[in-house]
Coordinates of C-alpha atoms in Angstrom, one line a residue:
M1057 CA -36.7 -197.1 54.0
V1058 CA -35.4 -200.5 55.0
A1059 CA -31.8 -201.2 56.1
S1060 CA -30.4 -204.6 56.6
S1061 CA -27.2 -205.9 58.2
R1062 CA -25.5 -209.2 58.1
V1063 CA -25.3 -210.8 61.6
D1064 CA -22.5 -213.2 62.4
D1065 CA -24.3 -216.4 61.3
G1066 CA -24.8 -215.0 57.9
A1067 CA -28.6 -214.4 58.3
I1068 CA -30.1 -211.0 57.4
F1069 CA -32.3 -209.1 59.7
A1070 CA -34.3 -206.1 58.5
V1071 CA -36.1 -203.3 60.3
A1072 CA -38.1 -200.3 59.2
T1073 CA -35.9 -197.3 59.6
E1074 CA -36.0 -193.6 59.0
Q1075 CA -33.1 -191.2 58.3
R1076 CA -31.8 -189.5 61.4
A1077 CA -28.8 -187.5 62.3
G1078 CA -27.6 -189.9 65.0
R1079 CA -26.1 -193.3 64.3
W1080 CA -27.3 -196.7 65.5
G1081 CA -26.4 -197.3 69.1
G1082 CA -24.7 -194.0 69.8
S1083 CA -21.0 -193.4 70.3
N1084 CA -20.6 -196.0 73.1
S1085 CA -22.4 -199.0 71.4
G1086 CA -19.3 -200.4 69.7
L1087 CA -21.4 -202.1 67.0
D1088 CA -20.0 -203.1 63.6
C1089 CA -23.2 -201.8 62.0
C1090 CA -22.9 -198.3 63.2
D1091 CA -23.7 -196.9 59.8
I1092 CA -27.3 -198.2 59.9
P1093 CA -29.8 -195.5 60.4
M1094 CA -31.6 -195.5 63.7
A1095 CA -34.8 -197.7 63.8
T1096 CA -38.1 -196.0 64.4
D1097 CA -39.3 -198.6 66.9
S1098 CA -37.7 -200.7 69.6
V1099 CA -40.3 -203.5 69.2
V1100 CA -39.1 -204.0 65.7
L1101 CA -35.6 -204.6 66.9
L1102 CA -36.8 -207.0 69.6
A1103 CA -38.8 -208.9 67.1
D1104 CA -35.7 -209.4 65.1
I1105 CA -33.9 -211.0 68.1
L1106 CA -35.7 -214.1 66.9
A1107 CA -33.7 -213.9 63.6
K1108 CA -30.7 -215.4 65.2
T1109 CA -30.8 -218.5 67.4
G1110 CA -28.6 -219.1 70.4
V1111 CA -27.8 -222.5 68.8
Q1112 CA -24.2 -222.8 67.7
E1113 CA -23.2 -224.4 64.4
G1114 CA -23.4 -228.2 64.9
E1115 CA -25.5 -227.9 68.1
L1116 CA -28.4 -230.1 69.0
S1117 CA -30.5 -228.7 71.8
Y1118 CA -33.1 -230.1 74.1
K1119 CA -32.5 -227.3 76.6
G1120 CA -35.2 -226.5 79.1
Q1121 CA -37.8 -228.8 77.7
G1122 CA -38.6 -230.4 81.1
R1123 CA -38.7 -234.0 79.7
K1124 CA -38.8 -236.9 82.2
L1125 CA -36.6 -239.5 80.5
D1126 CA -36.7 -242.7 82.4
D1127 CA -35.9 -245.5 79.9
A1128 CA -34.8 -246.3 76.4
S1129 CA -38.3 -245.9 75.0
S1130 CA -38.6 -242.4 76.3
V1131 CA -35.6 -241.3 74.3
E1132 CA -36.1 -243.1 71.1
E1133 CA -36.8 -239.9 69.1
M1134 CA -33.9 -238.1 70.8
V1135 CA -31.5 -241.0 70.0
K1136 CA -32.5 -241.1 66.4
E1137 CA -32.0 -237.3 66.1
I1138 CA -28.5 -237.6 67.7
Q1139 CA -27.6 -240.5 65.3
D1140 CA -28.8 -238.6 62.3
F1141 CA -27.1 -235.4 63.2
S1142 CA -24.0 -235.1 61.1
G1143 CA -21.1 -233.2 62.5
L1144 CA -22.5 -232.9 66.1
Q1145 CA -20.3 -230.5 68.0
A1146 CA -22.5 -229.5 71.0
L1147 CA -25.3 -231.3 72.8
R1148 CA -27.6 -229.6 75.2
L1149 CA -29.5 -231.8 77.7
E1150 CA -29.9 -229.3 80.5
G1151 CA -33.3 -228.7 82.1
N1152 CA -34.5 -232.4 81.6
T1153 CA -34.4 -235.3 84.0
I1154 CA -32.5 -238.4 82.8
G1155 CA -32.6 -241.9 84.4
V1156 CA -29.9 -244.6 84.1
D1157 CA -31.5 -246.5 81.2
A1158 CA -32.2 -243.3 79.2
A1159 CA -28.6 -242.2 79.7
Q1160 CA -27.3 -245.5 78.5
A1161 CA -29.5 -245.2 75.3
I1162 CA -28.3 -241.7 74.7
A1163 CA -24.7 -242.8 75.3
K1164 CA -25.0 -245.5 72.7
A1165 CA -26.0 -242.8 70.1
L1166 CA -22.9 -240.8 71.1
E1167 CA -20.4 -243.6 70.5
N1168 CA -19.5 -242.5 67.0
K1169 CA -19.7 -238.7 67.5
S1170 CA -16.0 -237.9 67.4
E1171 CA -16.6 -234.2 66.6
L1172 CA -18.5 -233.5 69.8
K1173 CA -16.8 -230.7 71.8
C1174 CA -19.4 -229.1 74.1
C1175 CA -21.6 -231.0 76.6
Y1176 CA -24.1 -228.7 78.3
W1177 CA -25.5 -231.1 80.8
S1178 CA -26.5 -229.0 83.8
D1179 CA -29.7 -229.5 85.8
M1180 CA -30.1 -233.0 84.4
F1181 CA -31.0 -235.2 87.4
T1182 CA -33.8 -233.4 89.2
G1183 CA -35.8 -235.9 91.3
R1184 CA -33.4 -238.7 90.7
L1185 CA -31.9 -240.9 93.4
R1186 CA -28.2 -240.2 94.1
S1187 CA -27.5 -243.8 93.3
E1188 CA -28.7 -243.3 89.7
I1189 CA -26.4 -240.5 88.9
P1190 CA -22.9 -242.1 88.8
P1191 CA -23.9 -245.0 86.4
A1192 CA -25.7 -242.4 84.2
L1193 CA -22.6 -240.2 84.1
N1194 CA -20.3 -243.2 83.6
S1195 CA -22.3 -244.3 80.6
L1196 CA -22.2 -240.9 78.9
G1197 CA -18.5 -240.4 79.7
D1198 CA -17.5 -243.9 78.4
A1199 CA -19.3 -243.1 75.1
L1200 CA -17.4 -239.9 74.7
M1201 CA -14.1 -241.7 75.2
L1202 CA -15.1 -244.5 72.8
A1203 CA -16.0 -242.0 70.2
G1204 CA -12.6 -240.3 70.6
A1205 CA -14.3 -236.9 71.3
R1206 CA -12.1 -234.0 72.3
L1207 CA -14.1 -231.8 74.7
T1208 CA -13.7 -228.1 75.2
V1209 CA -16.7 -227.5 77.4
L1210 CA -18.2 -229.7 80.1
D1211 CA -21.1 -228.2 82.2
L1212 CA -22.7 -230.3 84.9
S1213 CA -23.8 -227.5 87.1
D1214 CA -27.0 -227.6 89.3
N1215 CA -27.0 -231.4 89.5
A1216 CA -26.3 -231.6 93.3
F1217 CA -24.8 -235.1 92.9
G1218 CA -22.4 -235.0 95.8
P1219 CA -18.9 -236.7 95.9
D1220 CA -20.3 -239.9 94.2
G1221 CA -21.3 -237.8 91.2
V1222 CA -17.7 -236.6 90.8
K1223 CA -16.7 -240.3 90.8
G1224 CA -19.1 -240.6 87.9
I1225 CA -17.0 -238.3 85.7
E1226 CA -13.6 -239.3 87.1
R1227 CA -12.7 -241.6 84.2
L1228 CA -13.7 -239.1 81.7
L1229 CA -11.7 -236.3 83.3
K1230 CA -8.6 -238.4 83.3
S1231 CA -9.0 -239.5 79.6
K1232 CA -7.8 -238.1 76.3
S1233 CA -11.3 -236.7 75.7
C1234 CA -10.5 -234.0 78.3
F1235 CA -6.9 -233.2 77.3
T1236 CA -8.5 -230.3 75.3
L1237 CA -10.9 -229.1 78.0
Q1238 CA -11.2 -225.3 78.3
E1239 CA -14.3 -224.8 80.5
L1240 CA -15.3 -227.0 83.4
R1241 CA -18.5 -225.9 85.1
L1242 CA -19.7 -227.7 88.3
N1243 CA -21.6 -225.0 90.1
N1244 CA -24.0 -226.0 92.9
C1245 CA -23.2 -229.7 92.8
G1246 CA -22.7 -230.4 96.5
M1247 CA -19.3 -232.0 95.9
G1248 CA -18.1 -231.5 99.5
I1249 CA -14.5 -232.0 100.6
G1250 CA -14.3 -235.5 99.2
G1251 CA -15.6 -234.6 95.8
G1252 CA -13.2 -231.6 95.7
K1253 CA -10.3 -233.9 96.3
I1254 CA -11.4 -236.4 93.7
L1255 CA -11.9 -233.6 91.2
A1256 CA -8.4 -232.2 92.0
A1257 CA -6.8 -235.6 91.6
S1258 CA -8.5 -236.1 88.2
L1259 CA -7.4 -232.8 86.9
T1260 CA -3.9 -233.4 88.1
Q1261 CA -3.8 -236.8 86.4
C1262 CA -5.2 -235.3 83.2
H1263 CA -2.6 -232.6 83.1
K1264 CA 0.2 -235.2 83.7
K1265 CA -1.0 -237.6 81.0
S1266 CA -1.7 -234.8 78.5
S1267 CA 1.7 -233.2 79.2
A1268 CA 3.4 -236.5 78.4
E1269 CA 1.8 -236.4 75.0
G1270 CA 3.0 -232.8 74.4
T1271 CA -0.5 -231.2 74.7
P1272 CA -0.9 -230.2 78.4
L1273 CA -4.4 -229.6 79.8
S1274 CA -4.9 -225.8 79.6
L1275 CA -8.2 -225.2 81.4
K1276 CA -9.4 -221.6 81.1
V1277 CA -12.7 -221.4 83.0
F1278 CA -13.4 -223.2 86.3
V1279 CA -16.8 -222.7 88.0
A1280 CA -17.6 -224.5 91.3
G1281 CA -19.7 -222.2 93.5
R1282 CA -21.8 -223.6 96.4
N1283 CA -20.1 -226.9 96.7
R1284 CA -19.0 -227.1 100.4
L1285 CA -15.4 -227.5 99.4
E1286 CA -14.1 -225.9 102.6
N1287 CA -10.3 -225.6 103.2
D1288 CA -9.2 -229.1 102.3
G1289 CA -11.2 -229.2 99.0
A1290 CA -10.0 -225.8 98.0
T1291 CA -6.4 -226.6 98.9
A1292 CA -6.5 -229.8 96.8
L1293 CA -7.9 -227.9 93.8
A1294 CA -5.3 -225.1 94.4
H1295 CA -2.5 -227.6 93.7
A1296 CA -4.2 -228.6 90.4
F1297 CA -4.6 -224.9 89.5
Q1298 CA -1.0 -224.2 90.2
L1299 CA 0.1 -227.1 88.0
M1300 CA -2.0 -226.0 85.0
G1301 CA -1.2 -222.3 85.1
S1302 CA -3.7 -221.5 82.3
L1303 CA -6.8 -220.3 84.2
E1304 CA -8.6 -217.1 83.0
E1305 CA -11.7 -217.3 85.1
V1306 CA -12.2 -218.8 88.6
H1307 CA -15.6 -218.8 90.2
M1308 CA -15.8 -220.4 93.7
P1309 CA -18.3 -218.5 95.8
Q1310 CA -20.1 -219.8 98.9
N1311 CA -17.8 -222.8 99.6
G1312 CA -17.1 -222.3 103.4
I1313 CA -13.4 -221.6 102.7
N1314 CA -11.4 -219.9 105.5
H1315 CA -8.0 -218.4 105.4
P1316 CA -5.9 -221.6 105.0
G1317 CA -7.8 -222.5 101.9
V1318 CA -7.8 -218.9 100.7
T1319 CA -4.1 -218.7 101.1
A1320 CA -3.6 -221.9 99.1
L1321 CA -5.7 -220.5 96.3
A1322 CA -3.8 -217.2 96.5
V1323 CA -0.5 -219.1 95.9
A1324 CA -2.1 -221.0 93.0
M1325 CA -3.4 -217.8 91.4
Q1326 CA 0.1 -216.4 91.2
H1327 CA 0.9 -219.2 88.7
N1328 CA -2.0 -218.2 86.4
P1329 CA -0.9 -214.9 85.0
G1330 CA -3.7 -214.8 82.4
L1331 CA -6.4 -214.7 85.1
R1332 CA -9.1 -212.2 84.2
I1333 CA -11.9 -212.9 86.7
L1334 CA -11.6 -214.1 90.3
N1335 CA -14.8 -214.6 92.2
L1336 CA -14.5 -215.9 95.7
N1337 CA -17.6 -214.2 97.0
D1338 CA -19.0 -215.3 100.4
N1339 CA -16.0 -217.2 101.8
T1340 CA -14.2 -216.1 104.9
F1341 CA -10.8 -214.5 104.2
T1342 CA -10.2 -212.6 107.4
E1343 CA -7.0 -210.6 107.5
K1344 CA -4.6 -213.5 106.9
G1345 CA -6.4 -214.7 103.8
A1346 CA -6.9 -211.2 102.4
I1347 CA -3.2 -210.3 102.8
A1348 CA -2.2 -213.5 101.0
M1349 CA -4.6 -212.8 98.2
A1350 CA -3.3 -209.2 98.0
Q1351 CA 0.2 -210.6 97.4
A1352 CA -1.2 -212.8 94.6
L1353 CA -2.8 -209.8 92.9
K1354 CA 0.6 -208.3 92.4
H1355 CA 1.3 -211.1 89.9
L1356 CA -2.0 -210.8 88.0
R1357 CA -1.8 -207.9 85.5
S1358 CA -4.5 -209.3 83.4
I1359 CA -7.1 -209.3 86.1
Q1360 CA -10.3 -207.4 85.2
V1361 CA -12.9 -208.5 87.8
I1362 CA -12.2 -209.1 91.5
N1363 CA -15.1 -210.3 93.6
F1364 CA -14.2 -210.6 97.3
G1365 CA -17.6 -209.4 98.5
D1366 CA -18.9 -210.8 101.8
C1367 CA -15.5 -212.3 102.5
L1368 CA -14.7 -210.4 105.7
V1369 CA -11.4 -209.0 104.5
R1370 CA -11.3 -206.6 107.4
P1371 CA -9.4 -203.3 107.4
A1372 CA -5.8 -204.7 107.3
G1373 CA -6.8 -207.1 104.5
A1374 CA -8.5 -204.4 102.5
K1375 CA -5.6 -202.1 102.9
A1376 CA -3.2 -204.7 101.5
I1377 CA -5.5 -205.3 98.6
A1378 CA -5.7 -201.5 98.0
E1379 CA -1.9 -201.4 97.8
S1380 CA -1.8 -204.1 95.2
V1381 CA -4.5 -202.4 93.2
S1382 CA -2.6 -199.1 93.3
E1383 CA 0.7 -200.7 92.3
G1384 CA -0.7 -202.7 89.3
L1385 CA -3.8 -204.2 87.7
P1386 CA -3.9 -201.7 84.8
I1387 CA -7.1 -203.1 83.2
L1388 CA -9.2 -203.6 86.3
K1389 CA -12.9 -203.2 85.6
E1390 CA -14.7 -204.3 88.8
L1391 CA -13.6 -204.4 92.4
N1392 CA -16.0 -205.8 95.0
L1393 CA -15.0 -205.6 98.7
S1394 CA -18.5 -205.4 100.1
Y1395 CA -19.5 -206.7 103.5
G1396 CA -15.9 -206.9 104.7
E1397 CA -16.0 -204.8 108.0
I1398 CA -13.9 -202.2 106.2
T1399 CA -13.6 -198.8 108.0
E1400 CA -13.7 -195.3 106.6
E1401 CA -10.0 -194.8 106.5
V1402 CA -9.4 -198.0 104.5
A1403 CA -12.4 -197.4 102.2
L1404 CA -10.8 -194.1 101.3
A1405 CA -7.5 -195.8 100.6
V1406 CA -9.4 -198.3 98.3
A1407 CA -10.9 -195.3 96.5
E1408 CA -7.5 -193.7 96.1
A1409 CA -6.1 -197.0 94.7
V1410 CA -8.6 -197.1 91.8
K1411 CA -8.0 -193.4 90.9
N1412 CA -6.0 -194.1 87.8
K1413 CA -7.9 -197.2 86.6
D1414 CA -9.3 -195.8 83.4
Q1415 CA -11.1 -199.0 82.6
L1416 CA -12.9 -199.3 85.9
E1417 CA -16.6 -199.8 85.7
K1418 CA -17.6 -200.5 89.3
L1419 CA -16.4 -200.2 92.9
D1420 CA -18.6 -202.0 95.5
L1421 CA -18.0 -201.1 99.1
N1422 CA -21.5 -201.6 100.4
G1423 CA -22.3 -203.3 103.7
N1424 CA -19.0 -202.1 105.4
C1425 CA -18.5 -200.1 108.6
L1426 CA -18.1 -196.5 107.3
G1427 CA -20.7 -194.7 109.3
E1428 CA -22.7 -191.8 107.9
S1429 CA -19.7 -189.5 107.8
G1430 CA -17.6 -192.2 106.2
C1431 CA -20.1 -192.8 103.4
K1432 CA -20.2 -189.1 102.7
A1433 CA -16.4 -188.9 102.7
L1434 CA -16.2 -191.8 100.3
K1435 CA -18.8 -190.4 97.9
D1436 CA -17.0 -187.0 98.0
A1437 CA -13.7 -188.7 97.3
M1438 CA -15.1 -190.5 94.3
E1439 CA -16.8 -187.3 93.1
S1440 CA -13.5 -185.4 93.3
M1441 CA -11.9 -188.0 91.0
N1442 CA -14.9 -187.8 88.5
M1443 CA -15.7 -191.4 89.4
A1444 CA -18.9 -191.0 91.4
D1445 CA -21.0 -193.0 89.0
L1446 CA -18.7 -196.0 89.4
L1447 CA -19.4 -196.3 93.1
G1448 CA -22.1 -198.8 94.0
T1449 CA -24.8 -198.2 96.6
L1450 CA -23.9 -197.8 100.3
S1451 CA -27.4 -198.4 101.5
D1452 CA -26.4 -201.4 103.7
D1453 CA -23.6 -199.7 105.5
D1454 CA -23.2 -201.2 109.1
G1455 CA -22.0 -198.0 110.8
E1456 CA -18.7 -197.4 112.4
L1457 CA -16.9 -200.2 114.4
D1458 CA -16.1 -199.3 118.0
D1459 CA -12.8 -200.4 119.6
D1460 CA -14.3 -203.4 121.4
E1461 CA -15.6 -204.8 118.1
E1462 CA -12.2 -204.4 116.5
D1463 CA -10.5 -206.2 119.4
E1464 CA -13.1 -209.0 119.1
D1465 CA -12.2 -209.4 115.4
D1466 CA -8.6 -209.8 116.2
D1467 CA -9.5 -212.5 118.8
D1468 CA -11.7 -214.2 116.3
D1469 CA -8.7 -214.5 113.9
D1470 CA -6.6 -216.1 116.6
D1471 CA -9.4 -218.5 117.6
E1472 CA -10.0 -219.5 114.0
E1473 CA -6.3 -220.3 113.5
D1474 CA -6.3 -222.5 116.6
E1475 CA -9.4 -224.3 115.5
D1476 CA -7.9 -225.0 112.1
D1477 CA -4.8 -226.5 113.7
V1478 CA -6.6 -228.6 116.3
D1479 CA -9.9 -229.6 114.7
G1480 CA -9.3 -229.7 111.0
E1481 CA -9.2 -233.5 110.8
E1482 CA -12.4 -233.8 112.9
V1483 CA -14.2 -231.4 110.6
E1484 CA -13.3 -233.5 107.6
E1485 CA -14.3 -236.7 109.2
E1486 CA -17.7 -235.3 110.1
E1487 CA -18.2 -234.1 106.6
E1488 CA -17.4 -237.5 105.1
E1489 CA -19.7 -239.2 107.7
E1490 CA -22.5 -236.9 106.7
E1491 CA -22.0 -237.6 103.0
E1492 CA -22.0 -241.4 103.7
E1493 CA -25.3 -241.1 105.6
E1494 CA -26.8 -239.2 102.7
D1495 CA -25.7 -241.8 100.2
E1496 CA -26.9 -244.8 102.2
S1497 CA -30.5 -243.5 102.2
S1498 CA -32.1 -245.0 99.2
S1499 CA -35.0 -242.6 99.3
N1500 CA -32.7 -239.6 99.3
K1501 CA -33.6 -237.4 96.3
V1502 CA -31.3 -234.9 94.7
S1503 CA -31.7 -231.5 96.1
T1504 CA -29.9 -228.2 96.2
P1505 CA -27.1 -228.1 98.9
T1506 CA -28.3 -226.1 101.9
S1507 CA -26.3 -223.3 103.4
A1508 CA -27.0 -220.3 105.6
P1509 CA -25.0 -217.4 104.1
R1510 CA -25.6 -213.8 104.8
P1511 CA -28.6 -212.6 102.7
P1512 CA -26.9 -211.5 99.4
D1513 CA -26.7 -207.8 98.3
V1514 CA -27.7 -206.6 94.9
S1515 CA -24.1 -206.6 93.7
S1516 CA -23.8 -210.3 94.6
F1517 CA -27.0 -211.2 92.8
L1518 CA -26.0 -209.3 89.6
S1519 CA -22.5 -210.8 89.7
F1520 CA -23.7 -214.4 90.1
P1521 CA -27.5 -214.5 89.6
S1522 CA -29.7 -217.1 91.1
P1523 CA -33.5 -217.3 92.0
D1524 CA -32.6 -217.8 95.6
K1525 CA -30.5 -214.6 95.8
L1526 CA -33.2 -212.6 94.1
L1527 CA -35.9 -213.7 96.5
K1528 CA -33.6 -213.1 99.5
L1529 CA -33.2 -209.4 98.5
G1530 CA -36.7 -209.1 100.0
A1531 CA -39.6 -206.7 99.4
K1532 CA -37.2 -203.9 98.7
R1533 CA -35.5 -205.7 95.8
T1534 CA -37.0 -203.4 93.1
L1535 CA -35.7 -200.3 94.9
L1536 CA -32.3 -201.8 95.6
V1537 CA -31.9 -202.8 91.9
Q1538 CA -33.0 -199.3 90.8
E1539 CA -30.3 -197.8 93.1
Q1540 CA -27.6 -200.2 92.0
V1541 CA -28.0 -200.0 88.2
D1542 CA -27.0 -196.8 86.4
V1543 CA -29.9 -196.4 84.0
T1544 CA -28.1 -193.5 82.2
D1545 CA -25.9 -196.2 80.8
A1546 CA -28.0 -198.1 78.3
A1547 CA -25.4 -201.0 77.9
K1548 CA -25.3 -201.6 81.7
T1549 CA -29.1 -201.5 81.9
A1550 CA -29.3 -204.1 79.1
E1551 CA -26.8 -206.3 80.9
A1552 CA -28.7 -206.0 84.2
F1553 CA -32.0 -206.8 82.4
L1554 CA -30.6 -210.0 81.0
K1555 CA -29.0 -211.1 84.3
I1556 CA -32.3 -210.6 86.1
A1557 CA -34.3 -212.3 83.4
S1558 CA -31.9 -215.3 83.4
V1559 CA -33.3 -216.6 86.7
Y1560 CA -37.0 -216.5 85.5
K1561 CA -38.9 -219.7 86.3
E1562 CA -42.3 -220.2 84.6
D1563 CA -43.3 -222.9 87.1
N1564 CA -42.4 -220.9 90.2
N1565 CA -44.7 -217.9 90.8
D1566 CA -42.6 -216.4 93.5
V1567 CA -39.5 -216.2 91.3
K1568 CA -41.5 -215.3 88.2
N1569 CA -43.2 -212.4 89.9
A1570 CA -40.0 -211.2 91.5
V1571 CA -38.2 -211.2 88.2
L1572 CA -41.0 -209.3 86.4
D1573 CA -41.5 -206.8 89.2
T1574 CA -37.8 -206.1 89.3
I1575 CA -37.5 -205.7 85.6
D1576 CA -40.5 -203.4 85.5
A1577 CA -39.1 -201.2 88.2
L1578 CA -35.7 -201.0 86.4
L1579 CA -36.9 -200.3 82.9
N1580 CA -39.7 -198.0 84.0
K1581 CA -37.1 -195.8 85.6
A1582 CA -34.9 -196.1 82.5
F1583 CA -37.4 -195.3 79.9
T1584 CA -38.9 -192.4 81.8
S1585 CA -35.5 -190.9 82.3
P1586 CA -34.9 -187.9 79.9
S1587 CA -31.3 -189.0 79.4
F1588 CA -32.0 -192.7 78.6
Q1589 CA -31.3 -193.7 75.0
G1590 CA -33.8 -196.5 74.3
Y1591 CA -32.2 -197.5 71.0
N1592 CA -28.8 -197.9 72.6
F1593 CA -30.5 -200.2 75.1
V1594 CA -32.0 -202.3 72.3
S1595 CA -28.7 -202.3 70.4
S1596 CA -26.9 -203.5 73.4
L1597 CA -29.4 -206.3 73.8
L1598 CA -28.7 -207.4 70.2
V1599 CA -25.0 -207.5 71.0
L1600 CA -25.4 -209.4 74.2
L1601 CA -27.8 -211.9 72.6
G1602 CA -25.3 -212.5 69.8
L1603 CA -27.1 -210.8 66.9
I1604 CA -24.5 -208.2 66.2
K1605 CA -20.8 -208.2 66.6
S1606 CA -19.2 -205.6 68.8
E1607 CA -16.0 -203.7 68.2
D1608 CA -15.2 -204.3 71.9
K1609 CA -15.6 -208.1 71.4
V1610 CA -18.4 -208.4 73.9
K1611 CA -19.0 -212.0 74.7
P1612 CA -22.7 -212.9 74.0
V1613 CA -24.7 -214.5 76.8
L1614 CA -26.2 -218.0 76.6
V1615 CA -29.8 -217.3 75.6
V1616 CA -32.3 -219.0 78.0
P1617 CA -36.1 -219.1 77.9
G1618 CA -36.2 -216.6 80.7
H1619 CA -34.7 -213.9 78.5
L1620 CA -37.5 -214.4 76.0
H1621 CA -40.3 -214.6 78.6
A1622 CA -39.0 -211.3 80.0
L1623 CA -38.8 -209.7 76.6
E1624 CA -42.4 -210.8 75.9
H1625 CA -43.4 -209.1 79.2
I1626 CA -41.7 -205.7 78.7
V1627 CA -43.0 -205.1 75.1
R1628 CA -46.5 -205.2 76.5
Q1629 CA -45.8 -202.6 79.2
D1630 CA -46.8 -198.9 78.9
Y1631 CA -43.2 -197.7 79.5
F1632 CA -42.0 -199.5 76.3
P1633 CA -42.3 -197.5 73.0
K1634 CA -44.4 -199.1 70.3
E1635 CA -45.0 -196.6 67.6
N1636 CA -44.3 -197.2 63.8
T1637 CA -43.8 -200.9 63.9
T1638 CA -43.0 -202.8 60.8
A1639 CA -40.5 -205.6 60.4
S1640 CA -39.1 -208.2 58.1
R1641 CA -38.3 -211.3 60.1
N1642 CA -35.9 -214.1 59.3
T1643 CA -37.4 -217.6 59.6
K1644 CA -34.4 -218.9 61.6
V1645 CA -35.6 -219.1 65.3
L1646 CA -34.4 -219.9 68.7
E1647 CA -35.5 -223.5 68.8
S1648 CA -33.7 -224.3 72.0
C1649 CA -36.1 -221.9 73.9
G1650 CA -39.2 -223.8 72.6
N1651 CA -42.5 -222.3 73.7
A1652 CA -40.9 -219.1 75.1
K1653 CA -39.8 -218.2 71.5
N1654 CA -43.2 -218.9 70.0
S1655 CA -44.9 -216.9 72.8
L1656 CA -42.6 -213.9 72.3
Q1657 CA -43.0 -213.9 68.6
S1658 CA -46.9 -214.0 68.9
T1659 CA -46.8 -211.1 71.4
L1660 CA -44.6 -209.0 69.2
Q1661 CA -46.9 -209.5 66.2
R1662 CA -49.9 -208.5 68.3
V1663 CA -48.1 -205.4 69.7
Q1664 CA -47.1 -204.3 66.3
S1665 CA -50.6 -204.8 64.8
Q1666 CA -52.1 -202.8 67.6
S1667 CA -49.7 -199.8 67.3

């Protein structure tokens, strides 16, 4: 028989089903459509992923099309489509490269789009001169202000535009168009200390002006990883965060922030009681910063995810964090204290601290200094609390610290404090001189900011996926991912699959092969496991891709071409079940994913016809 369910955009998807005793998705799926009989084939369900687009109502998308838009003539068609689009609320330009003249033409088309709310403009200047970016951004920003738009989302990640790029959005950020801003995403933009200060001043001014009108800026999501903000940039932003007090998510990994900057952020976080996610991965807390952050955590009862991995929190810092976790944080889901030089005694204290956290999903203590006996003791402790499945891998444990190493760590803290006091101004001056030299070179093309962090662990990759992190996991990446992901949990497996697939690059064979090899290893292990529930896995995919509402209010991911390329790949593999395939497809498709959507649809049709 055929069962159909209404998805949240009102479209109908239908799959061939047969009556079974179990219900769709099992007891842990949390799906609204739990009364639908289980489908006879996973390929059918994946085919119907195409029935709902990742495009929001009122959204116009050119995402990932790889267009080189140099002048007005190159965007004539795009401009006309923007002008003709009634009720435009979201514009996706990411994954194209836009020159100054092209940006000005697009801006002209936006001048009467007063309903525009979401600007997804990441990865928009690949190969452009730095000098081209500020005027392009100024043109687009001025158009939004002229239109009277009220933005809720501004995403300019992966543009690597440096401090001058921040100047290109300075007027916009201070304007009425950003009084309503809820999400600001500037990941991997190379802002530096100077850019961080400009950004902080702009947000502060926006809050002041919006407050005067009775509608204070209430930013909820701030993302600025890999920006070389360092202590001064982080401290400036901390003042803005404290002023707003509305943050729910803060992501600032890999910014070269030491304990003075961490302490400033800790103070600011105390004034944001609604904070749910705090990701400061791969900065250098040391004991002083970790203790300050532990104090902040006592004020954050809404916190769900704490990522202090690779932050060198050290034993005293981790112990302070454990005390804060034990005393509060009732809805904590993830705690990452990996690569922090934590000893066995403190690791056991951390484990004890999460004992009564009934919503905990993961504890990551990999890469610390437990030693073989310490790792066993930690595993035994988690087992005794019936939480063994929540403990991440310990495969990168560094072994026990000896007394000399601990003494060296204490000396390092003292030396670091002295250097911060004496040389702080010199460091900032060197940073600014370096940025000026980069900007003066007319041949300097935009590139990803360089850094030399510790090679990331699997947890770091899955928390904040990037192609670079996946490649740096090395030849053992497939084994490491298999060990990290609990394949007995279909929902977690689906989430991991989408995170890995999100970094897929069709034009980069190294990344492409790494993604597909890793996915194959993960899903082969999953589907060959007797306890793995394949239909729960597919149901979870449908929820995460936004096809089905969840009782747990799971937030769907932003669908990217990589997701569809990966789906196309797995349905052709032997481990993926293909029997009894029939489907009724809706004609509404994922236009923003272009060729990836068409390729997946064709592959699914072939697989079904061959089964």
